XYZ file of C-alpha atoms in Angstrom:
188
model
C 7.009 -7.272 -11.445
C 4.607 -5.296 -9.600
C 3.827 -1.723 -9.056
C 1.302 -0.675 -6.211
C 1.975 3.106 -6.627
C 3.959 3.411 -9.829
C 0.539 4.210 -11.396
C 1.417 8.348 -13.314
C -2.117 8.468 -14.168
C -3.445 8.767 -9.865
C 0.378 10.201 -8.812
C -0.625 13.158 -11.244
C -4.059 13.105 -10.218
C -3.042 13.395 -6.861
C -0.966 16.126 -7.183
C -3.498 18.272 -8.705
C -5.834 17.870 -5.770
C -4.022 18.566 -3.539
C -4.599 22.520 -4.179
C -8.184 22.299 -4.391
C -8.908 20.231 -2.143
C -8.214 21.173 1.161
C -9.138 18.045 2.922
C -6.047 16.109 0.794
C -4.476 19.388 1.547
C -4.705 19.435 5.033
C -3.893 15.457 4.977
C -0.561 15.851 3.520
C 0.434 18.685 5.526
C 0.000 16.419 8.705
C 1.634 13.642 6.587
C 4.839 15.514 5.423
C 4.861 16.902 9.872
C 4.628 13.041 10.895
C 7.551 12.297 8.005
C 9.830 15.251 9.232
C 9.888 14.023 12.246
C 11.113 10.217 11.257
C 13.367 12.178 9.452
C 15.585 13.085 13.117
C 14.185 10.083 14.272
C 17.680 6.806 13.753
C 16.590 3.740 11.095
C 14.712 0.823 12.708
C 16.426 -1.492 15.154
C 16.072 -5.001 16.163
C 19.724 -6.631 18.048
C 18.267 -9.956 18.696
C 14.895 -9.447 20.034
C 16.022 -6.141 21.868
C 13.629 -3.536 21.117
C 15.077 -0.696 20.454
C 11.687 0.767 19.019
C 8.781 2.866 21.654
C 5.511 3.068 21.403
C 4.558 -0.584 19.177
C 5.510 -3.210 18.031
C 9.182 -2.447 15.533
C 6.492 -4.413 12.543
C 4.175 -2.100 12.194
C 6.316 0.869 13.038
C 7.730 -0.197 9.701
C 5.390 -0.467 7.513
C 4.348 2.860 8.946
C 7.248 4.548 7.728
C 7.870 2.700 4.020
C 4.229 3.653 3.715
C 5.151 7.483 4.860
C 8.188 7.984 3.063
C 6.239 6.384 0.048
C 3.434 8.482 0.002
C 5.657 11.758 0.206
C 8.252 10.395 -2.298
C 5.327 10.604 -4.751
C 3.271 13.534 -3.633
C 6.099 15.905 -2.509
C 8.772 14.412 -4.563
C 11.598 16.575 -2.716
C 15.034 12.517 -2.741
C 15.003 13.006 0.868
C 11.797 10.778 1.829
C 13.811 8.711 -1.203
C 16.680 9.043 0.710
C 15.300 8.208 3.932
C 13.793 5.070 2.401
C 16.459 3.329 1.173
C 17.725 3.835 4.466
C 15.486 2.250 6.467
C 15.379 -0.502 3.908
C 19.377 -1.179 4.686
C 18.506 -0.830 8.096
C 16.172 -3.756 7.716
C 17.900 -6.055 5.704
C 21.255 -5.914 8.052
C 22.177 -8.450 9.917
C 23.465 -6.925 12.210
C 20.337 -3.972 12.513
C 17.687 -6.864 12.291
C 19.033 -10.350 13.217
C 15.370 -11.545 11.777
C 12.511 -10.930 11.363
C 11.044 -12.850 14.772
C 9.749 -15.589 12.437
C 7.980 -17.052 15.978
C 5.677 -14.262 15.763
C 3.640 -13.939 12.029
C 1.402 -11.040 12.513
C 5.319 -9.030 13.481
C 7.440 -10.778 10.577
C 4.440 -10.509 8.157
C 4.681 -6.730 8.896
C 8.585 -7.468 8.217
C 7.920 -8.778 4.670
C 4.853 -6.189 3.848
C 7.001 -3.246 5.353
C 10.398 -5.011 2.702
C 8.659 -5.399 -0.214
C 5.952 -2.504 -0.579
C 10.794 -0.694 0.245
C 11.779 -2.497 -2.752
C 9.044 -1.837 -5.093
C 8.667 1.344 -4.508
C 12.802 2.250 -3.569
C 14.948 0.372 -5.282
C 15.950 2.832 -7.746
C 17.584 4.045 -5.036
C 19.079 0.479 -4.047
C 23.124 -0.710 -5.855
C 22.545 -4.194 -6.972
C 23.728 -5.393 -3.317
C 21.034 -3.154 -1.650
C 18.118 -4.736 -3.719
C 19.673 -8.719 -3.573
C 19.911 -8.358 0.271
C 16.452 -6.802 0.663
C 15.307 -9.996 -2.365
C 16.740 -12.521 0.023
C 15.572 -10.691 3.359
C 12.204 -10.888 1.732
C 12.189 -14.972 0.942
C 14.223 -16.142 3.680
C 13.534 -13.882 6.453
C 9.643 -13.607 5.691
C 7.850 -15.934 2.831
C 9.633 -18.410 3.592
C 8.686 -17.497 7.654
C 5.016 -17.535 7.130
C 4.758 -20.711 4.605
C 6.625 -22.980 7.655
C 4.566 -20.914 9.994
C 1.382 -21.565 7.864
C 1.944 -25.577 6.897
C 2.789 -25.748 10.687
C 6.074 -26.943 9.280
C 9.834 -25.656 11.881
C 11.279 -22.369 10.995
C 13.751 -23.091 8.308
C 17.195 -22.203 10.116
C 17.304 -19.435 7.353
C 15.132 -17.355 8.813
C 15.878 -17.495 12.455
C 19.253 -15.928 13.903
C 20.245 -16.781 17.968
C 21.964 -15.234 20.309
C 24.910 -15.564 20.744
C 24.704 -18.324 23.498
C 21.457 -19.063 23.329
C 18.309 -21.581 22.519
C 15.528 -20.318 20.836
C 13.434 -21.976 23.535
C 10.080 -22.018 21.341
C 11.612 -24.780 18.823
C 14.847 -26.102 20.036
C 13.131 -27.459 23.294
C 13.502 -31.105 21.318
C 16.982 -31.655 21.366
C 18.729 -32.673 24.279
C 19.374 -31.335 27.735
C 23.106 -31.207 28.185
C 24.598 -33.668 31.109
C 25.618 -32.029 34.620
C 29.150 -32.863 35.704
C 28.899 -35.204 38.088
C 31.612 -35.202 40.917
C 33.799 -38.585 38.862
C 33.359 -36.785 35.245
C 36.914 -36.610 33.391
C 36.748 -33.376 31.995
């Protein structure tokens, strides 16, 4: 198990420095303002590629949100940061809100994978067993397997992709034969 920021010595040191270090205090104050702003917004979501966020790629926003809630949880300790981070994790690993992590776009897929990996590491104690299992499944299927396929030049696994009903993935499904047009004398 990897514990990226769960070092009690580092947490204690940072917490002790906030009252005596004006630069760190200002940084934490600014981060709290940003965190409070995030609390007033809905969790990220993307349904069949339709962007529901503004101001940048949703993968980068997922990483930014997870980092913000992580730092605030460790430094401030208010339960609201963990509660919101868990809700973000649930949204990022819910097929209804994130059908996939844009597996054909490596940077975006890597951002989602990183955000959920950090969120799992930092906030899994706020998740139930089903939520933890779903996060692991998404990390493997929607993240790592898709990234590995891209790096190896292999087709993206079906488990990493979700199609909008009635559509095909034109980037990877161009090998499928086109439907034969209906001829005038064809029987239906």
